Short mmCIF file of C-alpha atoms and ligand atoms in Angstrom, two decimals:
data_model
loop_
_atom_site.label_atom_id
_atom_site.label_comp_id
_atom_site.label_asym_id
_atom_site.label_seq_id
_atom_site.Cartn_x
_atom_site.Cartn_y
_atom_site.Cartn_z
CA MET X 46 13.74 19.38 -6.98
CA HIS X 47 14.87 16.19 -9.77
CA VAL X 48 12.55 13.63 -8.59
CA ALA X 49 12.74 9.98 -9.83
CA PHE X 50 9.23 7.44 -9.15
CA LEU X 51 9.81 4.25 -9.88
CA GLY X 52 6.76 1.68 -9.89
CA LEU X 53 3.30 2.81 -11.13
CA GLY X 54 0.60 0.33 -10.13
CA ALA X 55 -2.65 1.12 -8.57
CA ILE X 56 -1.62 3.17 -5.83
CA GLY X 57 2.22 4.40 -7.65
CA ALA X 58 0.63 5.83 -10.61
CA PRO X 59 -1.42 7.99 -9.03
CA MET X 60 0.99 9.28 -6.46
CA ALA X 61 3.34 9.57 -9.10
CA ALA X 62 0.63 12.06 -10.90
CA ARG X 63 0.83 14.43 -8.10
CA LEU X 64 4.57 14.63 -8.18
CA ALA X 65 4.25 15.85 -12.10
CA GLY X 66 4.69 19.38 -12.61
CA ARG X 67 6.50 19.98 -9.42
CA GLY X 68 9.76 19.90 -11.27
CA PRO X 69 11.49 17.32 -13.47
CA LEU X 70 10.06 13.93 -12.91
CA THR X 71 11.59 10.59 -14.42
CA VAL X 72 9.17 7.61 -13.60
CA TRP X 73 10.87 4.01 -14.62
CA ASN X 74 8.26 0.92 -14.64
CA ARG X 75 8.67 -2.66 -14.56
CA THR X 76 6.34 -3.08 -17.42
CA GLY X 77 7.58 -0.24 -19.51
CA ALA X 78 4.39 0.46 -21.48
CA ARG X 79 3.09 1.70 -17.83
CA ALA X 80 5.94 4.48 -17.71
CA SER X 81 5.93 5.41 -21.14
CA ALA X 82 1.74 6.02 -21.10
CA PHE X 83 2.70 7.91 -18.38
CA ALA X 84 5.25 10.16 -19.37
CA GLU X 85 1.96 10.98 -22.31
CA ARG X 86 -0.34 12.06 -19.89
CA HIS X 87 1.83 13.75 -17.57
CA ALA X 88 4.69 16.40 -17.17
CA ALA X 89 7.49 13.37 -16.96
CA SER X 90 9.78 11.40 -18.95
CA ALA X 91 10.21 7.54 -19.10
CA ALA X 92 13.45 5.75 -17.77
CA ALA X 93 14.10 2.61 -19.56
CA THR X 94 16.13 1.34 -16.53
CA PRO X 95 16.28 1.55 -12.50
CA ARG X 96 19.78 3.32 -13.17
CA GLU X 97 18.51 5.44 -15.83
CA ALA X 98 15.65 6.67 -13.53
CA VAL X 99 17.86 7.66 -10.54
CA ARG X 100 20.84 9.79 -12.62
CA GLY X 101 20.60 13.13 -11.12
CA ALA X 102 17.67 12.46 -8.88
CA GLU X 103 17.90 13.99 -5.59
CA VAL X 104 14.97 11.98 -4.20
CA VAL X 105 13.77 8.66 -5.67
CA LEU X 106 10.68 7.08 -4.58
CA THR X 107 9.72 3.55 -4.88
CA CYS X 108 6.43 1.96 -4.87
CA LEU X 109 6.58 -1.84 -5.73
CA SER X 110 4.88 -5.05 -4.00
CA THR X 111 7.10 -6.24 -1.86
CA SER X 112 10.31 -5.15 0.28
CA ALA X 113 12.10 -7.96 -1.64
CA ASP X 114 11.11 -6.28 -4.92
CA VAL X 115 12.95 -3.05 -4.28
CA GLU X 116 15.92 -4.92 -2.71
CA GLY X 117 15.78 -6.70 -5.90
CA LEU X 118 16.39 -3.43 -7.74
CA LEU X 119 19.31 -2.33 -6.49
CA ASP X 120 22.07 -4.23 -7.89
CA GLY X 121 23.44 -5.24 -11.81
CA PRO X 122 24.67 -2.98 -14.13
CA GLU X 123 21.28 -1.11 -14.59
CA GLY X 124 20.27 -1.61 -10.95
CA LEU X 125 19.87 1.77 -8.14
CA LEU X 126 23.17 1.14 -6.88
CA ALA X 127 24.54 2.05 -10.19
CA GLY X 128 22.68 5.57 -10.69
CA LEU X 129 22.10 6.90 -7.55
CA ARG X 130 24.83 9.71 -5.98
CA ALA X 131 25.77 10.30 -2.74
CA GLY X 132 23.97 12.80 -0.38
CA SER X 133 20.57 11.37 -2.36
CA LEU X 134 17.49 10.22 -0.73
CA LEU X 135 15.43 7.30 -1.24
CA LEU X 136 11.64 7.24 -0.29
CA ASP X 137 10.35 3.23 -0.11
CA CYS X 138 6.67 3.76 -0.44
CA THR X 139 5.97 0.22 -0.58
CA SER X 140 4.02 -1.62 2.40
CA GLY X 141 7.07 -3.57 3.43
CA ASP X 142 8.99 -5.83 5.80
CA PRO X 143 11.02 -4.12 8.14
CA ALA X 144 13.70 -6.17 8.52
CA THR X 145 14.39 -6.10 4.56
CA SER X 146 13.83 -2.19 5.02
CA ARG X 147 16.57 -2.17 7.44
CA ARG X 148 19.22 -4.09 5.11
CA ILE X 149 18.22 -1.50 2.57
CA ALA X 150 18.84 1.28 4.76
CA ALA X 151 22.31 0.21 5.65
CA ARG X 152 23.50 -1.17 2.09
CA LEU X 153 22.52 2.77 0.99
CA GLY X 154 23.75 4.61 4.28
CA ALA X 155 27.30 2.72 3.31
CA ARG X 156 27.47 4.81 0.11
CA GLY X 157 26.28 8.25 1.76
CA ILE X 158 22.55 8.01 0.24
CA ALA X 159 19.73 8.20 2.66
CA PHE X 160 16.71 5.88 2.92
CA ALA X 161 12.92 5.81 4.84
CA ASP X 162 10.55 3.53 4.76
CA ALA X 163 7.18 5.56 3.96
CA PRO X 164 4.46 3.28 2.96
CA VAL X 165 1.02 4.76 2.83
CA SER X 166 -2.83 4.41 3.75
CA GLY X 167 -5.82 6.31 2.23
CA GLY X 168 -6.49 4.00 -1.58
CA THR X 169 -6.20 4.91 -4.92
CA ASN X 170 -8.80 7.58 -4.34
CA GLY X 171 -6.77 9.02 -1.20
CA ALA X 172 -3.68 9.37 -3.86
CA GLU X 173 -5.24 10.99 -6.54
CA ALA X 174 -6.65 13.87 -3.77
CA GLY X 175 -3.40 13.90 -2.27
CA THR X 176 -5.16 13.19 0.80
CA LEU X 177 -2.85 9.63 2.39
CA THR X 178 -1.32 8.76 5.69
CA VAL X 179 2.38 8.59 5.41
CA MET X 180 4.26 6.56 8.08
CA VAL X 181 8.23 7.36 8.27
CA GLY X 182 10.91 5.54 9.44
CA ALA X 183 13.45 7.10 9.30
CA ASP X 184 16.23 9.65 11.24
CA ALA X 185 14.98 13.14 12.12
CA ALA X 186 17.36 14.51 9.63
CA THR X 187 15.83 12.38 6.77
CA PHE X 188 11.98 12.68 7.55
CA ALA X 189 12.89 16.69 7.62
CA ARG X 190 14.35 16.09 4.24
CA ALA X 191 11.32 13.32 3.49
CA ARG X 192 8.18 15.66 4.67
CA PRO X 193 8.03 18.45 1.83
CA VAL X 194 7.88 15.66 -1.20
CA LEU X 195 5.58 13.57 0.73
CA GLU X 196 3.25 16.82 1.02
CA ALA X 197 2.36 15.82 -2.78
CA PHE X 198 0.21 13.10 -2.12
CA GLY X 199 0.06 12.93 2.00
CA ARG X 200 -2.06 15.21 3.81
CA ARG X 201 -0.82 13.34 7.88
CA ILE X 202 3.00 12.69 7.51
CA GLU X 203 3.64 11.27 10.81
CA HIS X 204 7.39 10.40 11.63
CA VAL X 205 7.04 7.29 13.68
CA GLY X 206 10.36 5.77 14.91
CA PRO X 207 13.45 4.28 12.84
CA VAL X 208 13.63 2.79 9.92
CA GLY X 209 11.34 -0.23 9.77
CA ALA X 210 8.84 1.47 12.24
CA GLY X 211 6.35 2.93 9.18
CA ASP X 212 6.44 -0.85 7.90
CA ALA X 213 5.86 -2.16 11.08
CA LEU X 214 2.63 0.51 11.92
CA LYS X 215 1.36 -0.14 8.57
CA ALA X 216 1.76 -3.74 8.69
CA VAL X 217 -0.37 -3.62 11.83
CA ASN X 218 -2.88 -1.13 10.50
CA ASN X 219 -3.68 -3.97 7.45
CA ALA X 220 -4.00 -6.71 9.41
CA LEU X 221 -6.76 -4.61 11.68
CA LEU X 222 -7.84 -3.45 8.27
CA ALA X 223 -8.07 -7.48 7.27
CA ALA X 224 -9.71 -8.55 10.39
CA ASN X 225 -12.20 -5.37 9.61
CA ILE X 226 -12.88 -6.80 6.99
CA LEU X 227 -13.76 -10.70 7.58
CA ALA X 228 -15.35 -9.62 10.54
CA VAL X 229 -18.39 -7.58 9.13
CA GLY X 230 -18.30 -9.71 6.33
CA GLU X 231 -19.63 -12.56 8.63
CA GLY X 232 -21.82 -10.05 10.72
CA LEU X 233 -23.46 -8.87 7.99
CA ALA X 234 -24.09 -11.94 6.02
CA ALA X 235 -25.49 -13.87 9.54
CA LEU X 236 -27.68 -10.73 9.76
CA VAL X 237 -29.36 -10.96 6.46
CA LYS X 238 -30.02 -14.43 6.94
CA ALA X 239 -31.79 -13.52 10.94
CA GLY X 240 -33.74 -11.11 8.37
CA VAL X 241 -32.53 -7.94 8.88
CA ALA X 242 -31.97 -5.75 5.29
CA PRO X 243 -28.37 -5.02 4.57
CA ARG X 244 -28.89 -1.29 4.77
CA THR X 245 -30.90 -1.19 7.86
CA ALA X 246 -27.91 -3.52 9.73
CA LEU X 247 -25.28 -1.24 8.69
CA ASP X 248 -26.79 2.02 9.89
CA VAL X 249 -27.83 0.33 13.30
CA LEU X 250 -24.20 -0.52 13.29
CA ASN X 251 -23.11 3.03 11.97
CA ALA X 252 -24.40 4.56 15.11
CA SER X 253 -23.22 1.61 17.13
CA SER X 254 -20.08 0.60 18.83
CA GLY X 255 -19.39 -1.95 16.48
CA ARG X 256 -18.50 0.59 13.67
CA SER X 257 -15.84 0.87 11.64
CA PHE X 258 -14.46 2.12 8.35
CA VAL X 259 -15.19 -1.07 6.66
CA SER X 260 -18.47 -0.70 7.70
CA GLU X 261 -18.82 2.80 7.79
CA VAL X 262 -17.17 3.27 3.95
CA LEU X 263 -16.04 0.17 2.18
CA VAL X 264 -19.18 -1.75 2.64
CA PRO X 265 -21.76 1.18 1.96
CA GLU X 266 -19.91 2.54 -1.09
CA ARG X 267 -18.26 -0.79 -2.68
CA VAL X 268 -20.52 -4.15 -1.53
CA LEU X 269 -23.73 -2.51 -0.56
CA THR X 270 -24.18 -1.52 -4.44
CA GLY X 271 -22.63 -4.33 -6.14
CA ALA X 272 -20.00 -2.12 -7.19
CA TRP X 273 -16.45 -4.43 -6.33
CA PRO X 274 -13.96 -2.18 -7.36
CA ARG X 275 -11.06 -3.37 -7.90
CA THR X 276 -8.33 -0.77 -6.50
CA PHE X 277 -5.90 -2.97 -4.03
CA ARG X 278 -5.02 -6.78 -4.69
CA LEU X 279 -5.87 -9.16 -1.90
CA ALA X 280 -2.29 -10.88 -2.14
CA LEU X 281 -0.83 -7.49 -1.30
CA LEU X 282 -3.35 -7.39 1.68
CA ALA X 283 -2.44 -11.25 2.95
CA LYS X 284 1.35 -9.97 2.17
CA ASP X 285 1.05 -7.51 4.70
CA ALA X 286 -1.29 -9.44 7.04
CA GLY X 287 2.08 -11.93 7.08
CA ILE X 288 4.55 -8.90 7.99
CA ALA X 289 2.24 -8.43 10.72
CA THR X 290 2.33 -11.66 12.00
CA ALA X 291 5.65 -12.16 12.05
CA LEU X 292 6.28 -8.93 13.58
CA LEU X 293 4.18 -9.90 16.16
CA ALA X 294 6.03 -13.48 16.78
CA ASP X 295 9.07 -11.20 16.68
CA THR X 296 8.05 -9.40 19.59
CA GLY X 297 6.50 -12.47 21.93
CA VAL X 298 3.24 -11.06 21.42
CA ALA X 299 0.64 -14.00 21.51
CA ALA X 300 -1.58 -13.34 18.48
CA PRO X 301 -4.24 -15.98 17.82
CA VAL X 302 -6.72 -13.41 16.49
CA LEU X 303 -4.06 -11.93 13.50
CA GLU X 304 -2.74 -15.38 13.10
CA ARG X 305 -6.44 -16.58 12.01
CA VAL X 306 -6.84 -13.40 10.02
CA HIS X 307 -3.89 -14.21 8.07
CA ALA X 308 -4.86 -17.59 7.42
CA THR X 309 -8.61 -17.23 6.41
CA LEU X 310 -6.74 -14.34 4.06
CA ALA X 311 -4.77 -17.22 2.92
CA GLU X 312 -7.53 -19.36 2.02
CA ALA X 313 -9.29 -16.83 0.19
CA LEU X 314 -6.15 -16.09 -2.04
CA ALA X 315 -5.75 -19.62 -2.79
CA GLU X 316 -9.60 -19.61 -4.09
CA LEU X 317 -9.50 -16.80 -5.48
CA GLY X 318 -6.73 -16.03 -7.46
CA ALA X 319 -3.87 -13.58 -7.70
CA SER X 320 -6.10 -10.85 -9.57
CA ALA X 321 -8.79 -10.68 -6.58
CA ASP X 322 -9.27 -7.43 -5.21
CA TYR X 323 -9.08 -7.29 -0.82
CA LEU X 324 -12.98 -7.16 -0.62
CA ASP X 325 -13.62 -10.61 -2.47
CA PRO X 326 -13.53 -12.55 0.63
CA ILE X 327 -16.37 -10.84 1.34
CA ARG X 328 -18.36 -12.02 -1.46
CA ARG X 329 -16.42 -15.63 -0.85
CA THR X 330 -18.57 -15.31 2.68
CA GLU X 331 -22.04 -14.73 0.91
CA GLN X 332 -21.18 -17.88 -1.68
CA GLN X 333 -20.18 -19.91 1.26
CA ALA X 334 -23.34 -18.62 3.16
CA GLY X 335 -25.95 -18.36 0.38
CA VAL X 336 -26.71 -14.29 0.55
CA GLU X 337 -26.21 -11.23 -1.15
CA ILE X 338 -25.34 -8.12 0.79
CA ARG X 339 -26.93 -5.77 -1.34
CA GLY X 340 -29.19 -2.48 -1.46
P1 NDP L 10 0.02 -3.44 -8.17
O1 NDP L 10 -0.17 -4.34 -7.79
O2 NDP L 10 -0.93 -2.25 -8.98
O3 NDP L 10 1.39 -2.47 -8.63
C1 NDP L 10 3.06 -3.03 -8.38
C2 NDP L 10 3.96 -2.18 -8.79
O4 NDP L 10 5.26 -2.79 -8.17
C3 NDP L 10 3.85 -2.11 -10.39
O5 NDP L 10 4.39 -1.00 -10.90
C4 NDP L 10 4.96 -3.69 -10.63
O6 NDP L 10 5.21 -3.39 -12.13
C5 NDP L 10 5.76 -2.99 -9.53
N1 NDP L 10 6.37 -4.54 -9.47
C6 NDP L 10 6.29 -6.10 -8.85
N2 NDP L 10 6.74 -6.79 -8.42
C7 NDP L 10 8.22 -6.09 -9.24
C8 NDP L 10 9.57 -6.12 -8.76
N3 NDP L 10 9.96 -7.51 -8.91
N4 NDP L 10 10.19 -5.58 -10.13
C9 NDP L 10 10.27 -4.49 -10.06
N5 NDP L 10 8.49 -3.84 -10.02
C10 NDP L 10 7.74 -4.52 -9.46
O7 NDP L 10 0.16 -2.63 -6.57
P2 NDP L 10 -0.37 -1.26 -5.89
O8 NDP L 10 0.36 -0.47 -6.29
O9 NDP L 10 -1.64 -1.75 -5.37
O10 NDP L 10 0.48 -1.41 -4.23
C11 NDP L 10 2.03 -1.04 -4.50
C12 NDP L 10 2.54 -1.21 -3.11
O11 NDP L 10 1.09 -0.21 -2.08
C13 NDP L 10 2.07 -2.19 -2.53
O12 NDP L 10 3.12 -2.39 -1.31
C14 NDP L 10 0.77 -2.07 -1.54
O13 NDP L 10 0.71 -3.01 -0.18
C15 NDP L 10 0.84 -0.86 -1.47
N6 NDP L 10 -0.62 -0.34 -1.10
C16 NDP L 10 -1.32 -0.45 -2.13
C17 NDP L 10 -2.40 0.63 -1.60
C18 NDP L 10 -3.92 -0.04 -2.64
O14 NDP L 10 -4.68 0.96 -2.54
N7 NDP L 10 -3.96 -0.06 -4.15
C19 NDP L 10 -3.09 0.70 -0.51
C20 NDP L 10 -1.86 1.62 0.02
C21 NDP L 10 -0.63 1.05 0.19
P3 NDP L 10 4.62 -4.15 -13.41
O15 NDP L 10 3.55 -3.17 -13.81
O16 NDP L 10 5.82 -4.59 -13.79
O17 NDP L 10 3.96 -5.46 -12.89
#
């Protein structure tokens, strides 16, 4: 099966790498040097434009920052619509927004091209290991076609509803992740100031009911060690929290907690800048509190 992959960012590149060697793979990236470097390292060829990348492809995957970025690739003489053929399938692995995904699906559907939103969770390590969770919004027939391709990088691949449902679930997931990051940072900073060693605090929390992925994995691996790797931009997490709060507003569900989470991420982003990592708000909390969570 001829596959095209567009968007070789922090998570897109390792996802695309897992598709290499399974059949013909063409890659495209806005910054072309990333696509040529990828093609040198993997069994893939680099295309100069989206149209060229998808020409002849049966399945096309996109993984860009936002749904608006994906929508922006559709038109123009070098755009996706100029190259996609009827009967093909576009899987958008961007953590996107439901309304834009539905609009993209309608435009593609009118040309006989199937679409699924298929955002992922599990981070860059999960992409490398092929253990991502994939949340698919599509009709049943499209999901059945998508699954074997998504298995290249996904371990748990769930059909969660119609187009847009994957985006909605991913946004809520990341809003909950953000809430945990902010809350665990605040709680640990206070415990350090109260005289509890960070390692002890985490060990006890992780044997108690306040534990989470943030306390069990992210803080021990990245904060306690002082490693602070940069794997997921804070700007993207803030984008996801914004999609989630819009969803809550659309559905009429009052969301004082998640709105506060979104506002705090926006404040942190304004202060820390576009290149900040998603765990940097914990560093901001440390600085504001005058403590370090290490050990
Ligand atoms: P990066 O910021 O590392 O990469 C973004 C990618 O999108 C790059 O390839 C970039 O191209 C491309 N891009 C951005 N805007 C445009 C545009 N207007 N036109 C064409 N290409 C564009 O992001 P990630 O790889 O980390 O994230 C990609 C998606 O996956 C996001 O939606 C994110 O929320 C989601 N995600 C990320 C995870 C992670 O751990 N990093 C985990 C789960 C989901 P260029 O190289 O030219 O800048």
